[in-house]
Amino acid sequence: MEEIKKYVEENKERFLNELFELIRIPSISSLSEHKPDMYRCAEQWTKIMLAAGADRAEVYETDGNPVAYGEKIVDPALPTVLVYGHMDVMPVDPIDLWNTKPFEPVIKDGRIWARGADDDKGQAFMHAKAFEYLVKSGKLNCNVKFMIEGEEEIGSPNLPKFCKEHKDMLKADVILVSDTSMIAPDVPSITTGLRGLAYWQVEVTGPNADLHSGIFGGAVANPINVLCKMIAEMQDEKGHITIPGFYDDVLEVSAEERAKMAKAPFNLEDYKKSLDIKEVKGEEGFSTNERTGIRPTFDVCGIWGGYTGEGAKTVLPSKAYAKISCRLVPNQKHEKIAKLFKEYFESIAPDYVKVKVEYLHGGPSYVCPIDLPAYAAAEKAYEEVYGKQPVPVRSGGSIPIIATFEEVLGIKSVLMGFGLGSDAIHSPNENYPLEQFYNGITTIPLFYKYFGEIMKK
Amino acid sequence: MEEIKKYVEENKERFLNELFELIRIPSISSLSEHKPDMYRCAEQWTKIMLAAGADRAEVYETDGNPVAYGEKIVDPALPTVLVYGHMDVMPVDPIDLWNTKPFEPVIKDGRIWARGADDDKGQAFMHAKAFEYLVKSGKLNCNVKFMIEGEEEIGSPNLPKFCKEHKDMLKADVILVSDTSMIAPDVPSITTGLRGLAYWQVEVTGPNADLHSGIFGGAVANPINVLCKMIAEMQDEKGHITIPGFYDDVLEVSAEERAKMAKAPFNLEDYKKSLDIKEVKGEEGFSTNERTGIRPTFDVCGIWGGYTGEGAKTVLPSKAYAKISCRLVPNQKHEKIAKLFKEYFESIAPDYVKVKVEYLHGGPSYVCPIDLPAYAAAEKAYEEVYGKQPVPVRSGGSIPIIATFEEVLGIKSVLMGFGLGSDAIHSPNENYPLEQFYNGITTIPLFYKYFGEIMKK
């Protein structure tokens, strides 16, 4: 480990400069105007892979954004690690809440501030540098493949097809991913569960044009009032989602496992204080960590309709919209939930409005068994760097493609995340602590070391 | 009347050109960037007044937008008519729904298409031209004063003070206003009641920043979900507003008057068809015309929060907003309703969010007695031009300043509107039928004729 640390120390500045080049490309996958940036980003990634020691690296076209793929085959007899990451980032609005320019990385207070600093440019880039070290030091004891995609933040719509079409090329013993977070800088953890996701856009139409709220108000249904009522109806007083059949397939977690989960360090007062909320709110009968770890959710991610400008405009609008997402838990099938949601939303729509439900995307949940050889290797690597055994954690987030990898490629993933809860990913002022960045580059080569050893036995 | 008609016929083109000059000024009062346009518009109005025959016309400053005032005092012994109108217009968004440029008037299908074509540039301008005719023909038998304000669409916040400060200058026997509509082109009507208005902006804050809906979703209250629930709670299944005390002062209309109102021509099927709605929706126990005429309302005029761009962004937002308005009916005091709303909204806010309620503006309702001499004069004028006695109508709209005039100046208003329900005021593609425009210019001089005669007796 000391040798790795020395390598990191000596190359810090270069590592940051290279990462910043990547961050400066505004690769927002949900906005079509950034399509050219996705290609720039993919090209940049192939350069990074080749410079780090890959035998070959190429940009692969898909029906959507490109995939950057690279590999170094040391010996076909050795175990193979497939590193997965994503080059795309979330939109940056509300832009006025950023303290710095989102695509001009700045180092301040020991952190890198930028969109993608953590999610997932910063974290994926650690793998390139760990790989570089292993190649240069001659210690690479596995074959390595890199697959960096450009549509993770929009649900990886084209990656399943890419995997199917390149099943042989992607063959590996394990998929290694850094796109999650640890409990705290001094509490390493490995994400063993991910929630699934279903995401819709709904549209409620009342009259065929915006109306004068005086002339028509009171006699014609207002689609915003109606949408609010419909959204309100979709959860009951206990925080249960009222869509019939929604909970049918939810994997109930045993009392024993819940007791184990309850031991993870968590301070509710600190949690509330950091979010500036007086109370938490969620499904009755579950703790905060259970609510995010093992229970599904119903969140309106966006809503709009009518007049939203300065001052007062008295209007009875024609349309109202919402973007709604549900996080799903093991055994819930997102395709089934998508159908149940649509049926229910349409069924509770009163006959004085028309509704449209569009399913934007979805993905399954994932569980990583802790008796996996790769899990053991990751555990040992963290322990060596952080001096503590990492805690297995069920995360509330979703990386839908992880479950798809298992389905399509038949390969399990190990989620070695180095992010922190305070990194504000998906939010203004995303950041990534330098210490986590350097620790990540130090930990990853140790994973290879132990994984190679375990697989040899 | 024939002489007036001839005058209108001979000057049609000039009238339109002059009106179009006025319309081209984008005098949107709710957007501060248009402040200079308000001054341009006021200057234009003084030119119009002077050209039409006013003794004097001036732009008066207020704490907000200016007022254009002009007068012609024929003889202090004669009755005085104060014409009120407004030069400001509503915003034009959603701009992409317009078929023409909102501030570039176009004549098509016998209508003028533009923002302000009816409300209230087109209608106020008719008074200038009617006045011009009376002056030129030597038939002006009343003193005339014009007060054209620039803040009607934002609730006339500075006009009450202007009225108080210029009480003597504004002295009149009646206020004449064209800012309402008729039932149909062949069913003349006079608005005898106006609803009051109260308008708020509310803000609901959950966590102190936008959060990742996976990491925090399910455990932290989502302010959009909460706002929707709060809005839903403010009306019950019967369409009643649940704010305690909201209905306490509502003037209940007698069964006799309701029976009279029910005789106004109205076809529910046509109404629904024109709005493309399957059903109407409103307070139980009241007809459509009663719902807009004599009952208060609760409409969300705008709502926004979270991600509203293209595609999917999984975010648990920090804030959600809504603009909410209530139309009020006689005896409801908007100041009291403002207070009740704020108290109730705050009281139903759960402790896991913070709420802010800002009262943007409000105004009282108004009733015009049909035994007023000026009402009789208006009735006779319409009858002569349209061949039918006009129907007295309680309108659902609000012109809050009308009630203020009564309060501050002690003068009743007569609402001689020539708009039509199809004029799309406050909406994209606002328009004003040429026939109504010309008929208005023809009817108004007859009002002066009969009003002068009645007041002489």
Tab-separated table of N, CA and C in Angstrom, chain B residues 289-370:
chain	number	residue	atom	x	y	z
B	289	ASN	N	-73.725	29.191	-14.292
B	289	ASN	CA	-73.734	30.657	-14.203
B	289	ASN	C	-73.710	31.141	-12.764
B	290	GLU	N	-74.316	30.380	-11.870
B	290	GLU	CA	-74.243	30.749	-10.454
B	290	GLU	C	-72.824	30.544	-9.918
B	291	ARG	N	-72.188	29.473	-10.369
B	291	ARG	CA	-70.823	29.189	-9.906
B	291	ARG	C	-69.855	30.315	-10.286
B	292	THR	N	-70.084	30.917	-11.444
B	292	THR	CA	-69.182	32.012	-11.842
B	292	THR	C	-69.726	33.373	-11.411
B	293	GLY	N	-71.043	33.455	-11.150
B	293	GLY	CA	-71.619	34.769	-10.874
B	293	GLY	C	-71.754	35.122	-9.410
B	294	ILE	N	-72.180	34.166	-8.614
B	294	ILE	CA	-72.526	34.528	-7.230
B	294	ILE	C	-71.793	33.703	-6.175
B	295	ARG	N	-70.860	32.846	-6.615
B	295	ARG	CA	-70.143	32.009	-5.652
B	295	ARG	C	-68.624	32.251	-5.720
B	296	PRO	N	-67.958	32.147	-4.582
B	296	PRO	CA	-66.503	32.325	-4.585
B	296	PRO	C	-65.781	31.071	-5.107
B	297	THR	N	-64.515	31.235	-5.462
B	297	THR	CA	-63.746	30.129	-6.060
B	297	THR	C	-62.394	29.951	-5.394
B	298	PHE	N	-61.754	28.847	-5.765
B	298	PHE	CA	-60.393	28.558	-5.303
B	298	PHE	C	-59.630	27.955	-6.480
B	299	ASP	N	-58.791	28.757	-7.122
B	299	ASP	CA	-58.063	28.284	-8.297
B	299	ASP	C	-56.565	28.439	-8.116
B	300	VAL	N	-55.832	27.356	-8.443
B	300	VAL	CA	-54.382	27.479	-8.503
B	300	VAL	C	-54.050	28.031	-9.888
B	301	CYS	N	-53.543	29.251	-9.931
B	301	CYS	CA	-53.248	29.907	-11.214
B	301	CYS	C	-51.884	29.491	-11.751
B	302	GLY	N	-51.041	28.973	-10.876
B	302	GLY	CA	-49.721	28.539	-11.314
B	302	GLY	C	-49.087	27.667	-10.247
B	303	ILE	N	-48.266	26.717	-10.690
B	303	ILE	CA	-47.562	25.856	-9.730
B	303	ILE	C	-46.215	25.498	-10.341
B	304	TRP	N	-45.180	25.407	-9.516
B	304	TRP	CA	-43.878	24.996	-10.025
B	304	TRP	C	-42.976	24.512	-8.893
B	305	GLY	N	-42.051	23.654	-9.288
B	305	GLY	CA	-41.091	23.129	-8.323
B	305	GLY	C	-40.348	21.962	-8.925
B	306	GLY	N	-39.102	21.735	-8.467
B	306	GLY	CA	-38.332	20.589	-8.928
B	306	GLY	C	-37.879	20.723	-10.361
B	307	TYR	N	-37.702	19.583	-11.003
B	307	TYR	CA	-37.175	19.562	-12.366
B	307	TYR	C	-38.313	19.612	-13.366
B	308	THR	N	-38.274	20.603	-14.271
B	308	THR	CA	-39.372	20.755	-15.220
B	308	THR	C	-38.846	20.776	-16.650
B	309	GLY	N	-37.598	20.370	-16.829
B	309	GLY	CA	-37.019	20.372	-18.167
B	309	GLY	C	-37.333	19.095	-18.926
B	310	GLU	N	-36.550	18.894	-19.969
B	310	GLU	CA	-36.735	17.729	-20.822
B	310	GLU	C	-36.299	16.458	-20.079
B	311	GLY	N	-36.954	15.354	-20.355
B	311	GLY	CA	-36.492	14.068	-19.838
B	311	GLY	C	-36.709	13.893	-18.351
B	312	ALA	N	-35.913	12.998	-17.769
B	312	ALA	CA	-36.125	12.599	-16.383
B	312	ALA	C	-34.969	13.041	-15.512
B	313	LYS	N	-35.248	13.710	-14.424
B	313	LYS	CA	-34.215	13.986	-13.428
B	313	LYS	C	-34.778	13.563	-12.083
B	314	THR	N	-34.072	12.666	-11.432
B	314	THR	CA	-34.568	12.151	-10.159
B	314	THR	C	-34.079	13.060	-9.051
B	315	VAL	N	-34.973	13.934	-8.604
B	315	VAL	CA	-34.594	14.892	-7.580
B	315	VAL	C	-35.689	15.000	-6.533
B	316	LEU	N	-35.261	15.183	-5.307
B	316	LEU	CA	-36.197	15.490	-4.243
B	316	LEU	C	-35.958	16.982	-3.976
B	317	PRO	N	-36.859	17.835	-4.500
B	317	PRO	CA	-36.557	19.267	-4.494
B	317	PRO	C	-36.638	19.884	-3.103
B	318	SER	N	-36.010	21.020	-2.985
B	318	SER	CA	-36.038	21.758	-1.731
B	318	SER	C	-37.312	22.571	-1.587
B	319	LYS	N	-37.830	23.076	-2.720
B	319	LYS	CA	-38.951	24.009	-2.645
B	319	LYS	C	-40.021	23.732	-3.686
B	320	ALA	N	-41.245	24.111	-3.340
B	320	ALA	CA	-42.351	24.079	-4.298
B	320	ALA	C	-43.158	25.352	-4.100
B	321	TYR	N	-43.721	25.853	-5.194
B	321	TYR	CA	-44.444	27.123	-5.162
B	321	TYR	C	-45.801	27.004	-5.841
B	322	ALA	N	-46.724	27.861	-5.427
B	322	ALA	CA	-47.989	27.974	-6.161
B	322	ALA	C	-48.497	29.400	-6.066
B	323	LYS	N	-49.206	29.794	-7.117
B	323	LYS	CA	-49.957	31.051	-7.101
B	323	LYS	C	-51.423	30.657	-7.016
B	324	ILE	N	-52.091	31.147	-5.996
B	324	ILE	CA	-53.462	30.722	-5.733
B	324	ILE	C	-54.363	31.950	-5.690
B	325	SER	N	-55.534	31.856	-6.333
B	325	SER	CA	-56.459	32.985	-6.252
B	325	SER	C	-57.849	32.522	-5.868
B	326	CYS	N	-58.547	33.377	-5.149
B	326	CYS	CA	-59.952	33.168	-4.848
B	326	CYS	C	-60.739	34.337	-5.429
B	327	ARG	N	-61.765	34.028	-6.191
B	327	ARG	CA	-62.724	35.062	-6.570
B	327	ARG	C	-63.696	35.183	-5.407
B	328	LEU	N	-64.046	36.388	-5.066
B	328	LEU	CA	-64.914	36.624	-3.904
B	328	LEU	C	-66.225	37.258	-4.357
B	329	VAL	N	-67.241	37.139	-3.524
B	329	VAL	CA	-68.553	37.673	-3.908
B	329	VAL	C	-68.991	38.734	-2.893
B	330	PRO	N	-70.050	39.507	-3.242
B	330	PRO	CA	-70.452	40.604	-2.353
B	330	PRO	C	-70.509	40.226	-0.871
B	331	ASN	N	-70.031	41.146	-0.081
B	331	ASN	CA	-69.906	41.103	1.379
B	331	ASN	C	-68.661	40.376	1.900
B	332	GLN	N	-68.014	39.549	1.069
B	332	GLN	CA	-66.722	38.987	1.483
B	332	GLN	C	-65.679	40.099	1.393
B	333	LYS	N	-64.926	40.274	2.464
B	333	LYS	CA	-63.867	41.297	2.471
B	333	LYS	C	-62.548	40.619	2.126
B	334	HIS	N	-61.884	41.104	1.099
B	334	HIS	CA	-60.668	40.418	0.659
B	334	HIS	C	-59.580	40.444	1.732
B	335	GLU	N	-59.521	41.528	2.523
B	335	GLU	CA	-58.494	41.607	3.572
B	335	GLU	C	-58.716	40.500	4.613
B	336	LYS	N	-59.976	40.258	4.925
B	336	LYS	CA	-60.295	39.216	5.902
B	336	LYS	C	-59.989	37.824	5.324
B	337	ILE	N	-60.357	37.641	4.060
B	337	ILE	CA	-60.093	36.349	3.410
B	337	ILE	C	-58.584	36.104	3.323
B	338	ALA	N	-57.833	37.166	3.052
B	338	ALA	CA	-56.372	37.038	2.972
B	338	ALA	C	-55.814	36.497	4.281
B	339	LYS	N	-56.344	37.004	5.351
B	339	LYS	CA	-55.891	36.605	6.682
B	339	LYS	C	-56.309	35.156	6.985
B	340	LEU	N	-57.566	34.847	6.691
B	340	LEU	CA	-58.060	33.482	6.941
B	340	LEU	C	-57.261	32.452	6.148
B	341	PHE	N	-56.954	32.781	4.891
B	341	PHE	CA	-56.195	31.877	4.035
B	341	PHE	C	-54.817	31.610	4.638
B	342	LYS	N	-54.141	32.685	4.998
B	342	LYS	CA	-52.781	32.570	5.537
B	342	LYS	C	-52.783	31.724	6.815
B	343	GLU	N	-53.723	32.020	7.700
B	343	GLU	CA	-53.804	31.262	8.956
B	343	GLU	C	-54.052	29.777	8.685
B	344	TYR	N	-54.970	29.515	7.754
B	344	TYR	CA	-55.320	28.124	7.483
B	344	TYR	C	-54.162	27.395	6.809
B	345	PHE	N	-53.570	28.046	5.816
B	345	PHE	CA	-52.456	27.414	5.095
B	345	PHE	C	-51.324	27.082	6.055
B	346	GLU	N	-51.047	28.007	6.944
B	346	GLU	CA	-49.990	27.762	7.923
B	346	GLU	C	-50.392	26.658	8.910
B	347	SER	N	-51.683	26.625	9.247
B	347	SER	CA	-52.141	25.649	10.244
B	347	SER	C	-52.122	24.224	9.706
B	348	ILE	N	-52.331	24.055	8.390
B	348	ILE	CA	-52.345	22.689	7.851
B	348	ILE	C	-50.956	22.254	7.373
B	349	ALA	N	-49.974	23.137	7.485
B	349	ALA	CA	-48.602	22.764	7.083
B	349	ALA	C	-48.020	21.799	8.110
B	350	PRO	N	-47.611	20.610	7.673
B	350	PRO	CA	-47.020	19.654	8.623
B	350	PRO	C	-45.669	20.176	9.121
B	351	ASP	N	-45.203	19.653	10.247
B	351	ASP	CA	-43.977	20.203	10.837
B	351	ASP	C	-42.706	19.761	10.127
B	352	TYR	N	-42.824	18.958	9.098
B	352	TYR	CA	-41.624	18.600	8.337
B	352	TYR	C	-41.393	19.524	7.144
B	353	VAL	N	-42.177	20.577	7.016
B	353	VAL	CA	-41.906	21.618	6.007
B	353	VAL	C	-42.050	22.989	6.654
B	354	LYS	N	-41.507	23.995	5.968
B	354	LYS	CA	-41.739	25.386	6.343
B	354	LYS	C	-42.592	26.002	5.232
B	355	VAL	N	-43.504	26.889	5.587
B	355	VAL	CA	-44.294	27.531	4.535
B	355	VAL	C	-44.227	29.049	4.664
B	356	LYS	N	-44.381	29.694	3.503
B	356	LYS	CA	-44.451	31.150	3.443
B	356	LYS	C	-45.677	31.500	2.617
B	357	VAL	N	-46.454	32.455	3.081
B	357	VAL	CA	-47.622	32.910	2.330
B	357	VAL	C	-47.452	34.402	2.075
B	358	GLU	N	-47.463	34.771	0.791
B	358	GLU	CA	-47.351	36.185	0.450
B	358	GLU	C	-48.649	36.604	-0.224
B	359	TYR	N	-49.258	37.666	0.296
B	359	TYR	CA	-50.508	38.155	-0.300
B	359	TYR	C	-50.133	39.109	-1.417
B	360	LEU	N	-50.404	38.716	-2.666
B	360	LEU	CA	-49.944	39.558	-3.785
B	360	LEU	C	-50.898	40.707	-4.073
B	361	HIS	N	-52.181	40.433	-4.099
B	361	HIS	CA	-53.139	41.539	-4.180
B	361	HIS	C	-54.559	41.050	-3.991
B	362	GLY	N	-55.449	41.985	-3.866
B	362	GLY	CA	-56.847	41.628	-3.679
B	362	GLY	C	-57.715	42.831	-3.943
B	363	GLY	N	-59.023	42.585	-4.038
B	363	GLY	CA	-59.939	43.686	-4.278
B	363	GLY	C	-61.348	43.258	-3.956
B	364	PRO	N	-62.198	44.210	-3.624
B	364	PRO	CA	-63.573	43.884	-3.238
B	364	PRO	C	-64.467	43.601	-4.441
B	365	SER	N	-65.608	43.046	-4.183
B	365	SER	CA	-66.617	42.821	-5.220
B	365	SER	C	-67.471	44.084	-5.372
B	366	TYR	N	-68.395	44.049	-6.319
B	366	TYR	CA	-69.170	45.254	-6.630
B	366	TYR	C	-70.555	44.864	-7.119
B	367	VAL	N	-71.536	45.664	-6.735
B	367	VAL	CA	-72.887	45.482	-7.286
B	367	VAL	C	-73.394	46.826	-7.796
B	368	CYS	N	-73.944	46.814	-9.011
B	368	CYS	CA	-74.526	48.032	-9.599
B	368	CYS	C	-76.045	47.900	-9.574
B	369	PRO	N	-76.726	48.793	-8.844
B	369	PRO	CA	-78.194	48.687	-8.788
B	369	PRO	C	-78.805	49.023	-10.148
B	370	ILE	N	-79.809	48.276	-10.557
B	370	ILE	CA	-80.354	48.518	-11.900
B	370	ILE	C	-81.332	49.691	-11.927
